[in-house]
Coordinates of C-alpha atoms in Angstrom, one line a residue:
M1 CA 243.7 -0.4 28.2
S2 CA 244.0 3.4 29.2
A3 CA 241.4 4.7 31.2
A4 CA 238.1 6.1 29.8
K5 CA 238.4 9.8 28.7
G6 CA 236.7 11.9 31.3
I7 CA 234.3 14.8 31.1
I8 CA 235.6 17.7 31.7
L9 CA 233.6 20.4 33.8
R10 CA 233.2 22.6 30.6
K11 CA 231.3 19.8 28.5
R12 CA 229.7 18.6 31.9
A13 CA 227.4 22.1 31.7
G14 CA 226.7 22.0 28.1
L15 CA 225.3 18.5 29.3
E16 CA 223.4 19.9 31.6
L17 CA 222.3 22.6 29.5
F18 CA 221.3 20.2 26.6
R19 CA 219.4 17.8 29.4
L20 CA 217.0 21.2 30.4
Q21 CA 216.4 21.9 26.3
Y22 CA 215.5 17.9 25.6
K23 CA 213.2 18.0 28.2
R24 CA 211.4 21.0 26.5
V25 CA 211.5 19.1 23.2
V26 CA 210.1 15.9 25.0
N27 CA 206.9 18.1 26.0
E28 CA 206.5 19.1 22.9
H29 CA 207.5 16.2 20.9
P30 CA 207.2 17.9 17.3
L31 CA 207.1 15.2 14.8
R32 CA 210.3 15.7 12.4
T33 CA 211.3 12.6 10.7
L34 CA 208.8 9.5 9.7
F35 CA 210.2 6.3 8.5
W36 CA 208.1 4.2 6.3
E37 CA 209.3 0.8 5.9
C38 CA 207.4 0.6 2.5
T39 CA 208.7 -3.2 2.4
L40 CA 210.5 -5.7 4.0
R41 CA 211.7 -7.2 0.7
C42 CA 215.9 -7.0 -0.3
N43 CA 218.1 -7.9 -2.7
L44 CA 221.0 -8.6 -0.3
N45 CA 221.9 -10.9 2.8
C46 CA 223.5 -8.6 4.9
R47 CA 225.4 -10.2 7.8
H48 CA 224.3 -7.2 10.5
C49 CA 221.1 -7.1 9.3
G50 CA 218.9 -5.6 12.3
S51 CA 215.5 -6.8 11.0
D52 CA 216.6 -10.0 9.5
C53 CA 214.8 -9.1 5.9
K54 CA 214.4 -11.9 3.4
H55 CA 214.6 -12.0 -0.5
N56 CA 210.8 -12.6 -0.6
S57 CA 209.4 -11.4 2.9
A58 CA 206.4 -13.2 4.4
V59 CA 205.2 -9.6 5.2
N60 CA 203.5 -7.8 1.7
D61 CA 204.3 -4.4 0.9
M62 CA 202.2 -2.0 2.4
P63 CA 199.7 -0.4 0.0
A64 CA 201.1 3.2 -1.1
G65 CA 197.2 4.3 0.0
D66 CA 197.4 2.8 3.4
F67 CA 200.2 5.1 4.0
F68 CA 199.1 8.2 2.4
K69 CA 196.2 8.0 4.8
V70 CA 198.6 8.7 7.8
I71 CA 200.1 11.8 5.6
D72 CA 196.5 12.8 4.9
E73 CA 195.7 12.4 8.9
I74 CA 199.1 14.5 10.2
T75 CA 198.9 17.2 7.2
P76 CA 196.7 19.3 9.5
H77 CA 198.9 19.1 12.5
V78 CA 202.2 20.0 11.3
N79 CA 204.1 22.3 9.0
P80 CA 205.0 19.7 5.8
N81 CA 207.8 21.6 5.0
K82 CA 209.6 20.7 8.3
V83 CA 208.6 16.7 8.4
L84 CA 211.1 14.5 6.2
I85 CA 209.5 11.1 5.2
I86 CA 212.3 8.4 4.6
F87 CA 211.4 5.4 2.9
T88 CA 213.3 2.5 3.9
G89 CA 213.2 -1.3 4.0
G90 CA 214.5 -4.1 3.3
E91 CA 215.5 -2.1 0.1
A92 CA 213.0 0.8 -0.7
L93 CA 214.1 0.9 -4.3
L94 CA 212.6 -2.5 -4.8
R95 CA 209.2 -0.8 -4.6
A96 CA 208.3 0.0 -8.4
D97 CA 205.6 2.7 -7.1
L98 CA 208.6 4.6 -5.2
E99 CA 208.5 7.6 -7.9
E100 CA 204.9 7.6 -7.5
C101 CA 205.0 8.0 -3.5
G102 CA 207.7 10.7 -3.7
L103 CA 206.0 12.7 -6.2
E104 CA 203.0 12.8 -4.4
L105 CA 204.5 13.7 -1.3
Y106 CA 206.5 16.3 -2.9
R107 CA 203.2 18.0 -4.3
R108 CA 202.0 17.9 -0.5
G109 CA 204.9 19.9 0.6
F110 CA 206.9 16.7 2.3
P111 CA 211.0 16.4 1.5
W112 CA 211.5 12.9 1.1
G113 CA 214.4 10.4 1.1
V114 CA 215.7 6.5 0.6
V115 CA 218.2 5.0 2.5
T116 CA 219.7 2.3 -0.1
N117 CA 222.4 -0.4 -0.4
G118 CA 222.9 0.9 -3.7
L119 CA 222.6 -2.4 -5.6
A120 CA 219.8 -1.5 -7.4
L121 CA 220.3 2.4 -8.1
T122 CA 221.3 2.8 -11.8
R123 CA 221.7 6.0 -13.4
D124 CA 217.7 5.8 -14.9
R125 CA 216.7 5.5 -11.5
L126 CA 218.4 8.2 -10.2
E127 CA 217.0 10.4 -12.5
S128 CA 213.6 9.2 -12.0
L129 CA 213.6 9.6 -8.5
M130 CA 215.1 13.1 -8.7
R131 CA 212.0 14.4 -11.0
S132 CA 210.0 12.8 -8.6
G133 CA 211.3 15.5 -6.0
L134 CA 214.0 13.2 -4.1
H135 CA 215.5 15.2 -1.6
T136 CA 217.9 13.0 0.9
M137 CA 219.7 9.8 0.4
T138 CA 221.8 7.6 2.4
V139 CA 224.1 4.6 0.7
S140 CA 225.5 2.2 2.5
L141 CA 229.2 1.8 1.7
D142 CA 231.2 -0.6 4.5
G143 CA 235.0 -0.3 3.4
F144 CA 236.5 -1.7 0.8
E145 CA 235.8 -4.3 -2.0
Q146 CA 236.7 -7.1 0.2
E147 CA 235.6 -5.9 3.6
H148 CA 232.4 -4.6 2.3
N149 CA 231.3 -7.5 0.2
W150 CA 232.3 -9.8 3.4
M151 CA 229.7 -7.9 5.0
R152 CA 226.9 -7.6 2.6
C153 CA 227.2 -11.5 1.5
N154 CA 227.3 -10.1 -2.4
A155 CA 229.9 -10.0 -4.9
R156 CA 228.2 -7.2 -6.8
S157 CA 227.5 -5.4 -3.9
Y158 CA 230.6 -2.9 -3.8
A159 CA 230.9 -1.9 -7.4
N160 CA 227.2 -1.0 -7.1
A161 CA 227.2 0.6 -4.2
L162 CA 230.1 2.6 -5.3
E163 CA 228.9 3.7 -8.3
A164 CA 225.9 4.8 -6.6
V165 CA 228.3 7.1 -4.7
K166 CA 229.9 8.4 -7.7
M167 CA 226.7 9.4 -9.5
L168 CA 225.6 11.7 -6.0
T169 CA 229.1 13.6 -6.1
N170 CA 227.4 15.2 -9.7
E171 CA 224.0 15.9 -8.1
S172 CA 224.0 19.4 -5.9
E173 CA 219.8 18.9 -5.7
V174 CA 220.2 15.9 -3.6
V175 CA 221.5 16.2 0.2
W176 CA 223.3 12.7 0.4
D177 CA 225.8 10.9 2.8
I178 CA 227.5 7.6 3.0
V179 CA 226.9 5.2 5.9
T180 CA 229.6 2.6 7.3
C181 CA 229.4 -0.1 9.4
A182 CA 232.8 -0.2 11.4
N183 CA 234.1 -3.7 12.7
P184 CA 237.1 -5.4 13.1
R185 CA 237.7 -6.3 9.3
N186 CA 237.5 -2.9 8.0
L187 CA 238.8 -0.8 11.3
D188 CA 242.8 -0.7 10.3
S189 CA 241.9 0.2 6.6
L190 CA 239.5 3.1 7.9
E191 CA 242.1 6.1 7.2
Q192 CA 242.4 4.5 3.8
F193 CA 239.2 4.5 3.0
R194 CA 238.6 8.2 4.4
G195 CA 241.2 9.5 2.3
F196 CA 239.6 7.5 -0.9
L197 CA 236.0 9.1 0.1
I198 CA 237.7 12.2 0.2
S199 CA 239.4 11.7 -3.2
I200 CA 236.0 11.0 -5.0
G201 CA 233.9 13.9 -3.5
V202 CA 232.4 12.5 -0.8
K203 CA 231.6 15.2 1.6
Q204 CA 229.2 13.8 4.3
W205 CA 230.0 10.4 6.1
R206 CA 228.4 8.5 9.0
L207 CA 229.9 5.8 11.0
F208 CA 227.9 3.3 13.2
T209 CA 228.7 0.1 15.2
V210 CA 226.8 -3.1 14.9
F211 CA 224.1 -3.5 17.8
P212 CA 223.3 -7.2 18.6
A213 CA 219.9 -7.8 17.1
G214 CA 218.5 -10.1 14.2
R215 CA 221.4 -11.6 11.8
A216 CA 224.0 -9.8 14.2
A217 CA 222.9 -11.0 17.8
G218 CA 225.6 -13.3 18.9
D219 CA 228.3 -13.1 15.8
S220 CA 231.6 -11.9 17.6
Q221 CA 233.0 -11.2 13.9
L222 CA 231.1 -7.8 14.1
T223 CA 231.8 -6.6 17.5
L224 CA 234.5 -4.1 18.2
S225 CA 236.8 -4.6 21.3
S226 CA 236.6 -1.9 24.2
E227 CA 239.9 -1.1 22.6
Q228 CA 238.8 -0.9 19.2
F229 CA 235.9 1.0 19.9
K230 CA 237.9 3.9 21.6
R231 CA 240.3 3.7 18.4
L232 CA 236.9 4.7 16.6
M233 CA 236.3 7.5 18.6
E234 CA 239.6 8.5 18.1
F235 CA 239.8 8.4 14.7
I236 CA 236.4 9.7 14.5
A237 CA 237.2 12.9 16.8
Q238 CA 240.7 13.5 14.7
T239 CA 239.1 13.5 11.5
R240 CA 236.5 16.2 12.6
K241 CA 239.4 18.1 13.4
E242 CA 241.1 17.7 10.3
G243 CA 237.9 19.3 8.7
L244 CA 238.6 17.7 5.2
I245 CA 235.3 15.7 5.1
K246 CA 232.1 16.2 7.6
V247 CA 232.5 12.9 9.4
S248 CA 230.3 11.6 12.7
Y249 CA 229.3 8.8 14.8
G250 CA 225.7 7.4 14.1
C251 CA 223.0 8.8 16.7
E252 CA 223.4 5.9 19.4
G253 CA 224.7 5.8 22.5
F254 CA 226.0 8.5 25.0
L255 CA 230.1 8.3 24.7
G256 CA 230.9 10.2 28.2
G257 CA 234.4 12.5 27.3
Y258 CA 233.6 12.0 23.5
E259 CA 230.2 13.8 23.4
A260 CA 230.4 16.3 21.2
E261 CA 233.7 15.6 19.6
V262 CA 232.0 12.7 17.6
R263 CA 228.7 14.4 16.7
D264 CA 227.6 17.6 16.3
G265 CA 225.8 17.7 19.4
F266 CA 225.1 15.8 22.5
Y267 CA 223.2 12.3 22.7
S268 CA 220.3 11.9 22.7
C269 CA 217.6 9.2 21.5
Q270 CA 214.8 10.7 19.5
A271 CA 212.9 8.0 18.8
G272 CA 209.0 8.6 19.9
V273 CA 210.3 12.4 20.5
T274 CA 210.6 13.9 16.8
V275 CA 211.1 10.5 15.0
A276 CA 208.4 7.7 14.4
S277 CA 208.2 4.9 11.8
V278 CA 205.2 3.1 10.3
L279 CA 206.2 -0.5 9.6
A280 CA 205.5 -2.5 6.7
D281 CA 202.8 -4.4 8.8
G282 CA 201.2 -1.3 10.0
S283 CA 202.9 -0.9 13.4
I284 CA 203.7 2.9 14.8
S285 CA 207.1 2.7 16.5
G286 CA 209.7 5.2 16.9
C287 CA 212.8 4.4 14.7
P288 CA 212.3 1.5 12.5
S289 CA 215.1 -0.7 14.7
I290 CA 212.7 -0.8 18.0
R291 CA 211.9 -3.8 19.4
A292 CA 208.1 -5.2 19.0
N293 CA 207.1 -4.8 22.8
F294 CA 207.4 -0.9 22.2
Y295 CA 205.5 -0.5 19.7
Q296 CA 202.6 1.8 20.2
G297 CA 199.9 0.7 18.1
N298 CA 198.6 -0.3 14.2
I299 CA 197.5 2.2 11.5
Y300 CA 194.9 -0.5 10.7
K301 CA 193.2 0.3 14.2
D302 CA 194.4 3.2 15.4
S303 CA 194.6 6.8 14.5
F304 CA 198.6 7.5 14.0
I305 CA 198.2 11.6 15.2
D306 CA 196.3 10.1 18.5
V307 CA 199.4 7.6 19.6
W308 CA 201.5 10.9 18.2
N309 CA 200.1 12.9 20.7
N310 CA 199.1 10.7 23.5
G311 CA 201.3 7.5 23.4
F312 CA 204.8 6.8 23.3
Q313 CA 205.3 7.5 26.9
K314 CA 207.8 4.8 27.6
F315 CA 209.9 6.6 24.7
R316 CA 209.4 10.1 26.8
D317 CA 209.5 9.3 29.9
R318 CA 212.8 6.8 30.5
S319 CA 212.5 6.4 34.5
W320 CA 212.0 3.2 34.1
A321 CA 215.2 2.6 32.2
K322 CA 217.0 2.8 35.5
N323 CA 217.5 -0.9 36.4
G324 CA 220.5 -3.5 35.5
I325 CA 223.6 -1.5 34.4
C326 CA 221.9 1.5 34.3
Q327 CA 220.9 1.8 38.3
D328 CA 223.9 3.6 39.7
C329 CA 225.4 4.5 36.6
K330 CA 226.1 8.4 37.6
Q331 CA 225.4 9.6 33.9
F332 CA 222.2 8.3 33.6
R333 CA 221.0 11.5 33.9
Y334 CA 222.0 12.4 30.2
C335 CA 222.1 9.1 28.9
L336 CA 218.5 8.0 29.9
G337 CA 219.2 4.3 29.3
N338 CA 220.7 4.5 25.9
G339 CA 218.7 4.3 22.2
M340 CA 215.2 2.4 22.4
H341 CA 216.4 0.1 19.8
L342 CA 219.2 -1.1 21.9
R343 CA 216.1 -2.8 24.7
N344 CA 215.0 -6.1 24.2
E345 CA 211.9 -8.0 24.7
N346 CA 212.6 -8.1 28.5
E347 CA 213.3 -4.2 28.1
E348 CA 217.1 -4.9 29.2
L349 CA 219.9 -3.1 28.0
M350 CA 221.8 -5.3 25.6
F351 CA 225.0 -2.7 24.9
C352 CA 226.3 0.1 26.6
H353 CA 228.7 2.6 24.6
Y354 CA 230.2 4.2 27.9
Q355 CA 230.7 1.2 29.8
K356 CA 232.6 0.1 26.3
L357 CA 234.9 2.8 26.2
R358 CA 235.2 2.4 29.7

């Protein structure tokens, strides 16, 4: 394998400037995105599921009223127009009261969106969500039919997800994108898939890679080799240069020389800085993928706004993460030990993007 792509002097200057800006954001920690894990029920059984959701979850759906107590609590402290509420799961569309919840958020001035696998998204449901003020939607589409259905473990998944995407291409009032999990099975067809997405009218496309948690832990079928990971970065960088579709790599991971070439800006972990989540059992966390030992409290016993203002210390001061493979890494000043969701229960880093590229 060729050497890792180096960080040129001009880019390093940009990284230094961004590092200082990020420190200011950490100090201010303005809440900008709040995930609500509104259910752990799911209608799929995906190979890479980080939360290992079940069809019949042992954790009941959180009553909407409990979540809206959090909304009531944060409203005096934020500009509602600048805080995006995202319904996630599980599969958020399994909640029958999603429109009711969305409409209540809309009335209070909060934009809201849904992350979905698309299996249950019908035309009637989409129109119902839009009437309730739907602002954003993300649909998972992991390549062509064979690759997608293999990942999602459901023969109907691709057809339904594709139909969901086609419905969204006709809607100008919803900000939407699709996300694709890049893996060894679909890597070789990504170029062809890109052309297909462009042909059906997709404008926004995000790619991500599997992190070793939940069902994905230890499954080598899902993991890109170092050479494959570098190919993915080159593919994204080239696609961005061509400009026919807006593509980016997911928000996780410092990427060395590929920084600002495969995303709109430089890497930072916003969990606990501008992003929070309320999980199905009431736990307060950064993003929904983070391990339980990093939870900061629970809405059933703690004030969310107090936790947000006074908690999240391990998220905002990452000096503790300079251990293991991060101990002597010269890029730690920019990476700060990678995404919080990539730290295991012992606070050890499970995956390093920069090392993968090297």
